Amino acid sequence: MKNYSIGTNCVQAGYTPKNGEPRQIPIIQSTTFKYDTSEAMGKLFDLEESGYFYTRLQNPTNDHVAAKIAALEGGSAAMLTSSGQAANFFALFNICECGSHIVASSSIYGGTFNLIAVTMAKMGIEVTFVSPTASEDELNAAFKDNTRAMFGETIANPALTVLDIEKFAKVAHAHGVPLIVDNTFPTPVNCRPIEWGADIVTHSTTKYMDGHGAAVGGAIVDSGKFDWMAYADKFPGLTTPDESYHGIVYAEKFGREGAFITKATSQLMRDFGCIQSPQNAFILNLGLESLHVRMPKHVENGQAVAEFLEKHPKVTKVSYPGLKSDPYYEIARKYMPNGGCGVVSFEVEGGRAGAEKFMKELKLAAIETHVADARTCCLNPATSTHRQMTDEQLEAAGIPAGLIRISCGLEDKNDLIADLENALSKI
Ligand SMILES: *Cc1c(COP(=O)(O)O)cnc(C)c1O
């Protein structure tokens, strides 16, 4: 389906029924698959033939949906995972091991920061964090002989910084390592990082891809462009024999297009088992069918809300890359000419007490630890997720007590603005 536009791929890519088959992707609710002979099944275990034998590793429903996401991102192969956390872990751990080093943008999702800085550190994997606005020289200086991956988020959650994908890719490639980009917030409808040089793209499909707050999930897409063999000494997992599969060499047997995802499936999914349930993959696909229709509406609402807040006397600061006053405005226009997402962050007067009063008065925007859902939601870290911190500690962490993150849903923008206006008037 490579020649169709992104909207057509959202609706139809990944699954083409044959004569008399179901029009909708079937949910293959089966843990296991039947074979006529042990020999036929043995070929699957040897990776001699592709097919299904156990849903801990692969399931046909998931593979149809992953194929759609690969088409949307312009990748060569993809897989679904149980969550966005699992997707980022697998993408990194597929090429890193004890003794490896990662260069990552410091402006990333808190869960991913913990994963890399705390949990992967316990596995002996080091990290150097760099500013998303670092110069090429500063980025180069972060690399070491044992660096195996560079990582960043297209639009960071929740800081809303924008990654200079071309610059990061150039530096990563100069050091012979792939750039992994978490593209959760813009989705491939608004940005396709592979077109700008990213090698691997990850998603929390929990967010806009599902888009209805219904199913937790993740995805990994390989561009199929990184030449593992050219840097064979850095990536032995892909370029030397895997004894658990009779000595096959992934990069040789599956080529640039297939090696990364095949290895992640046959080793990491086999051993960790973080697979998305077929039921959730089906729900995810329902979301994907309207992704190209929903994203422009999220952007329209985010833009309208950001512009309203910027003019409001009780709002002291607004961050949204679609605002001309935002430091990431120009770079966002380059990578996302149609806008990025519907998440806006802002600060209200009166600090913690002001934010608490404001949140209490909201009628449409619900208080939730979530973003990128059809229904507008809001979060004030000082009175919820970070309530154990003092105002001074919050300020030092770059999360002022009056900071609110709003994820604009698909409601009518005038109703959203009226809701905000009413709540602001009560501060
Ligand atoms: C939510 C999120 C994640 C984690 O995804 P889960 O599906 O919650 O595991 C990773 N990256 C970004 C940018 C996110 O917003």
CSV table of C-alpha atoms in Angstrom, one decimal, residues 7-251:
chain,number,residue,atom,x,y,z
A,7,GLY,CA,-5.2,8.8,5.1
A,8,THR,CA,-5.9,5.8,2.9
A,9,ASN,CA,-3.2,3.8,4.7
A,10,CYS,CA,-4.8,4.7,8.1
A,11,VAL,CA,-8.0,3.1,6.9
A,12,GLN,CA,-6.8,0.1,4.8
A,13,ALA,CA,-3.1,-0.7,5.1
A,14,GLY,CA,-2.0,-3.9,6.8
A,15,TYR,CA,-4.9,-6.2,5.9
A,16,THR,CA,-6.4,-7.1,2.6
A,17,PRO,CA,-9.1,-9.8,2.9
A,18,LYS,CA,-9.3,-12.4,0.1
A,19,ASN,CA,-12.6,-13.6,-1.4
A,20,GLY,CA,-15.1,-14.4,1.3
A,21,GLU,CA,-12.8,-13.4,4.3
A,22,PRO,CA,-13.9,-11.0,7.1
A,23,ARG,CA,-13.8,-7.3,6.1
A,24,GLN,CA,-12.6,-6.3,9.5
A,25,ILE,CA,-9.3,-7.6,10.9
A,26,PRO,CA,-10.2,-10.8,12.7
A,27,ILE,CA,-9.3,-11.1,16.4
A,28,ILE,CA,-7.3,-14.4,16.5
A,29,GLN,CA,-8.0,-15.1,20.2
A,30,SER,CA,-5.8,-18.2,20.3
A,31,THR,CA,-2.7,-18.8,22.3
A,32,THR,CA,-1.5,-21.5,20.0
A,33,PHE,CA,-1.6,-22.8,16.4
A,34,LYS,CA,-2.0,-26.3,15.0
A,35,TYR,CA,0.4,-28.1,12.6
A,36,ASP,CA,0.0,-31.3,10.7
A,37,THR,CA,3.6,-32.5,11.3
A,38,SER,CA,6.3,-31.8,13.8
A,39,GLU,CA,8.6,-31.1,10.8
A,40,ALA,CA,6.3,-28.2,9.6
A,41,MET,CA,6.4,-26.7,13.1
A,42,GLY,CA,10.1,-27.3,13.4
A,43,LYS,CA,10.7,-25.0,10.4
A,44,LEU,CA,9.1,-22.2,12.3
A,45,PHE,CA,11.3,-22.8,15.4
A,46,ASP,CA,14.4,-22.7,13.1
A,47,LEU,CA,13.2,-19.4,11.6
A,48,GLU,CA,13.3,-21.2,8.2
A,49,GLU,CA,9.7,-20.3,7.6
A,50,SER,CA,7.5,-17.5,8.9
A,51,GLY,CA,4.3,-18.5,10.7
A,52,TYR,CA,2.7,-18.6,14.1
A,53,PHE,CA,3.1,-21.1,16.9
A,54,TYR,CA,2.6,-19.3,20.2
A,55,THR,CA,1.0,-15.8,20.9
A,56,ARG,CA,3.7,-14.9,23.4
A,57,LEU,CA,5.9,-14.2,20.3
A,58,GLN,CA,3.5,-13.4,17.5
A,59,ASN,CA,-0.1,-13.2,16.6
A,60,PRO,CA,-1.8,-12.6,13.2
A,61,THR,CA,-4.1,-9.8,14.5
A,62,ASN,CA,-1.1,-7.9,15.9
A,63,ASP,CA,0.9,-8.4,12.7
A,64,HIS,CA,-1.9,-6.9,10.5
A,65,VAL,CA,-2.0,-3.8,12.8
A,66,ALA,CA,1.8,-3.6,13.0
A,67,ALA,CA,2.0,-3.7,9.2
A,68,LYS,CA,-0.4,-0.8,9.0
A,69,ILE,CA,1.8,1.2,11.4
A,70,ALA,CA,4.9,0.3,9.3
A,71,ALA,CA,3.1,1.6,6.2
A,72,LEU,CA,2.1,4.9,8.0
A,73,GLU,CA,5.7,5.5,9.2
A,74,GLY,CA,7.3,4.4,5.9
A,75,GLY,CA,9.2,1.6,7.6
A,76,SER,CA,10.1,-1.9,6.4
A,77,ALA,CA,8.8,-3.9,9.4
A,78,ALA,CA,7.1,-3.3,12.7
A,79,MET,CA,5.9,-5.1,15.8
A,80,LEU,CA,3.3,-4.3,18.6
A,81,THR,CA,4.2,-4.4,22.3
A,82,SER,CA,2.1,-4.5,25.4
A,83,SER,CA,2.9,-0.8,26.2
A,84,GLY,CA,4.9,2.2,25.1
A,85,GLN,CA,7.4,1.4,27.9
A,86,ALA,CA,7.9,-2.1,26.4
A,87,ALA,CA,8.4,-0.6,22.9
A,88,ASN,CA,11.2,1.8,24.1
A,89,PHE,CA,12.8,-0.9,26.2
A,90,PHE,CA,12.8,-3.4,23.3
A,91,ALA,CA,14.0,-0.9,20.8
A,92,LEU,CA,17.0,0.0,23.0
A,93,PHE,CA,17.8,-3.5,24.4
A,94,ASN,CA,17.7,-5.1,21.0
A,95,ILE,CA,21.0,-3.4,20.3
A,96,CYS,CA,22.4,-2.6,23.8
A,97,GLU,CA,23.7,-4.9,26.4
A,98,CYS,CA,25.7,-4.7,29.7
A,99,GLY,CA,28.6,-2.4,28.9
A,100,SER,CA,26.8,-0.4,26.2
A,101,HIS,CA,26.1,3.4,26.3
A,102,ILE,CA,23.1,5.4,25.1
A,103,VAL,CA,23.0,9.1,24.2
A,104,ALA,CA,19.5,10.4,25.0
A,105,SER,CA,17.7,13.7,24.9
A,106,SER,CA,17.1,14.9,28.4
A,107,SER,CA,13.6,16.1,27.4
A,108,ILE,CA,11.7,12.9,27.3
A,109,TYR,CA,8.7,11.2,29.0
A,110,GLY,CA,9.3,10.6,32.7
A,111,GLY,CA,8.7,6.8,32.4
A,112,THR,CA,11.3,6.6,29.6
A,113,PHE,CA,13.7,8.7,31.7
A,114,ASN,CA,13.3,6.2,34.6
A,115,LEU,CA,13.6,3.2,32.3
A,116,ILE,CA,16.9,4.5,30.8
A,117,ALA,CA,18.5,6.3,33.8
A,118,VAL,CA,17.5,3.8,36.6
A,119,THR,CA,16.3,0.4,35.3
A,120,MET,CA,18.7,0.0,32.4
A,121,ALA,CA,21.5,1.4,34.5
A,122,LYS,CA,21.0,-1.7,36.7
A,123,MET,CA,21.6,-3.8,33.7
A,124,GLY,CA,24.9,-2.2,33.1
A,125,ILE,CA,23.8,0.2,30.4
A,126,GLU,CA,25.1,3.8,30.8
A,127,VAL,CA,23.4,6.9,29.5
A,128,THR,CA,24.5,10.5,28.7
A,129,PHE,CA,21.6,13.0,28.6
A,130,VAL,CA,21.9,15.9,26.1
A,131,SER,CA,19.8,19.0,25.7
A,132,PRO,CA,17.4,18.8,22.8
A,133,THR,CA,18.8,22.1,21.7
A,134,ALA,CA,22.5,21.0,22.0
A,135,SER,CA,24.8,22.0,19.1
A,136,GLU,CA,26.4,19.4,16.8
A,137,ASP,CA,29.6,19.7,18.7
A,138,GLU,CA,27.9,19.2,22.1
A,139,LEU,CA,26.1,16.1,20.7
A,140,ASN,CA,29.3,14.7,19.3
A,141,ALA,CA,31.0,15.1,22.6
A,142,ALA,CA,28.4,12.9,24.3
A,143,PHE,CA,29.4,9.8,22.2
A,144,LYS,CA,31.8,7.1,23.5
A,145,ASP,CA,33.3,4.0,21.9
A,146,ASN,CA,30.6,1.9,23.5
A,147,THR,CA,27.7,4.1,22.4
A,148,ARG,CA,25.1,1.9,20.6
A,149,ALA,CA,22.0,4.2,20.2
A,150,MET,CA,20.8,7.7,20.2
A,151,PHE,CA,17.3,8.5,21.5
A,152,GLY,CA,14.8,11.4,21.5
A,153,GLU,CA,11.1,12.3,21.3
A,154,THR,CA,9.7,14.2,18.3
A,155,ILE,CA,7.6,16.3,20.7
A,156,ALA,CA,8.5,15.6,24.2
A,157,ASN,CA,5.9,14.7,26.8
A,158,PRO,CA,5.3,16.8,28.8
A,159,ALA,CA,7.9,19.5,28.1
A,160,LEU,CA,6.7,20.0,24.5
A,161,THR,CA,10.2,20.5,23.2
A,162,VAL,CA,10.8,19.6,19.5
A,163,LEU,CA,13.6,17.3,18.4
A,164,ASP,CA,15.9,18.4,15.5
A,165,ILE,CA,15.7,15.0,13.9
A,166,GLU,CA,18.0,15.7,11.0
A,167,LYS,CA,20.7,17.0,13.3
A,168,PHE,CA,20.4,14.1,15.7
A,169,ALA,CA,20.4,11.6,12.9
A,170,LYS,CA,23.5,13.2,11.3
A,171,VAL,CA,25.5,13.0,14.5
A,172,ALA,CA,24.2,9.4,15.3
A,173,HIS,CA,25.2,8.2,11.8
A,174,ALA,CA,28.6,9.9,12.0
A,175,HIS,CA,29.2,7.6,15.0
A,176,GLY,CA,27.8,4.5,13.3
A,177,VAL,CA,24.7,4.1,15.5
A,178,PRO,CA,21.0,4.4,14.8
A,179,LEU,CA,18.7,7.2,15.9
A,180,ILE,CA,15.6,5.9,17.8
A,181,VAL,CA,12.7,8.4,17.8
A,182,ASP,CA,9.6,8.2,20.0
A,183,ASN,CA,7.0,9.6,17.7
A,184,THR,CA,4.0,9.2,20.1
A,185,PHE,CA,2.8,12.9,20.2
A,186,PRO,CA,2.7,13.9,16.5
A,187,THR,CA,1.9,10.4,15.1
A,188,PRO,CA,2.9,9.6,11.5
A,189,VAL,CA,0.0,11.8,10.4
A,190,ASN,CA,1.9,14.9,11.5
A,191,CYS,CA,5.6,13.8,11.3
A,192,ARG,CA,7.4,10.8,9.8
A,193,PRO,CA,10.8,10.7,11.5
A,194,ILE,CA,12.2,8.1,9.0
A,195,GLU,CA,11.9,10.7,6.2
A,196,TRP,CA,14.3,12.9,8.3
A,197,GLY,CA,16.9,10.2,8.9
A,198,ALA,CA,15.6,8.3,12.0
A,199,ASP,CA,16.3,4.6,11.9
A,200,ILE,CA,13.9,3.2,14.4
A,201,VAL,CA,10.5,4.8,15.4
A,202,THR,CA,8.6,3.9,18.6
A,203,HIS,CA,5.1,4.6,19.9
A,204,SER,CA,3.0,4.5,22.9
A,205,THR,CA,-0.1,3.5,20.9
A,206,THR,CA,-2.0,4.2,24.2
A,207,LYS,CA,-2.1,7.8,23.1
A,208,TYR,CA,-3.4,9.3,19.8
A,209,MET,CA,-3.1,6.0,17.8
A,210,ASP,CA,-5.8,4.4,20.0
A,211,GLY,CA,-7.1,7.8,20.8
A,212,HIS,CA,-10.0,6.8,22.9
A,213,GLY,CA,-8.3,5.9,26.2
A,214,ALA,CA,-9.3,2.3,25.7
A,215,ALA,CA,-6.1,0.1,25.3
A,216,VAL,CA,-2.5,0.4,26.5
A,217,GLY,CA,0.0,-0.6,23.8
A,218,GLY,CA,3.2,0.2,22.0
A,219,ALA,CA,4.8,-0.2,18.6
A,220,ILE,CA,8.3,-0.4,17.1
A,221,VAL,CA,9.0,0.4,13.5
A,222,ASP,CA,12.2,-0.2,11.7
A,223,SER,CA,13.2,2.0,8.7
A,224,GLY,CA,15.1,-0.9,7.2
A,225,LYS,CA,17.8,1.6,6.3
A,226,PHE,CA,20.5,1.1,9.0
A,227,ASP,CA,23.4,-0.9,7.7
A,228,TRP,CA,24.2,-3.2,10.7
A,229,MET,CA,26.9,-5.1,8.8
A,230,ALA,CA,28.8,-1.9,8.1
A,231,TYR,CA,29.2,-1.6,11.9
A,232,ALA,CA,29.3,-5.3,12.6
A,233,ASP,CA,31.6,-5.0,15.7
A,234,LYS,CA,29.1,-2.7,17.4
A,235,PHE,CA,26.1,-4.9,16.9
A,236,PRO,CA,27.1,-8.5,17.4
A,237,GLY,CA,23.5,-9.5,18.3
A,238,LEU,CA,22.5,-8.8,14.7
A,239,THR,CA,25.8,-9.6,12.9
A,240,THR,CA,27.1,-12.8,14.6
A,241,PRO,CA,25.4,-16.2,14.9
A,242,ASP,CA,22.4,-16.6,17.4
A,243,GLU,CA,23.1,-20.0,18.9
A,244,SER,CA,19.5,-20.2,20.2
A,245,TYR,CA,18.4,-20.4,16.6
A,246,HIS,CA,21.0,-22.8,15.2
A,247,GLY,CA,23.5,-20.0,14.5
A,248,ILE,CA,21.5,-17.8,12.1
A,249,VAL,CA,22.9,-14.3,11.6
A,250,TYR,CA,19.9,-11.9,11.6
A,251,ALA,CA,21.5,-9.2,9.4
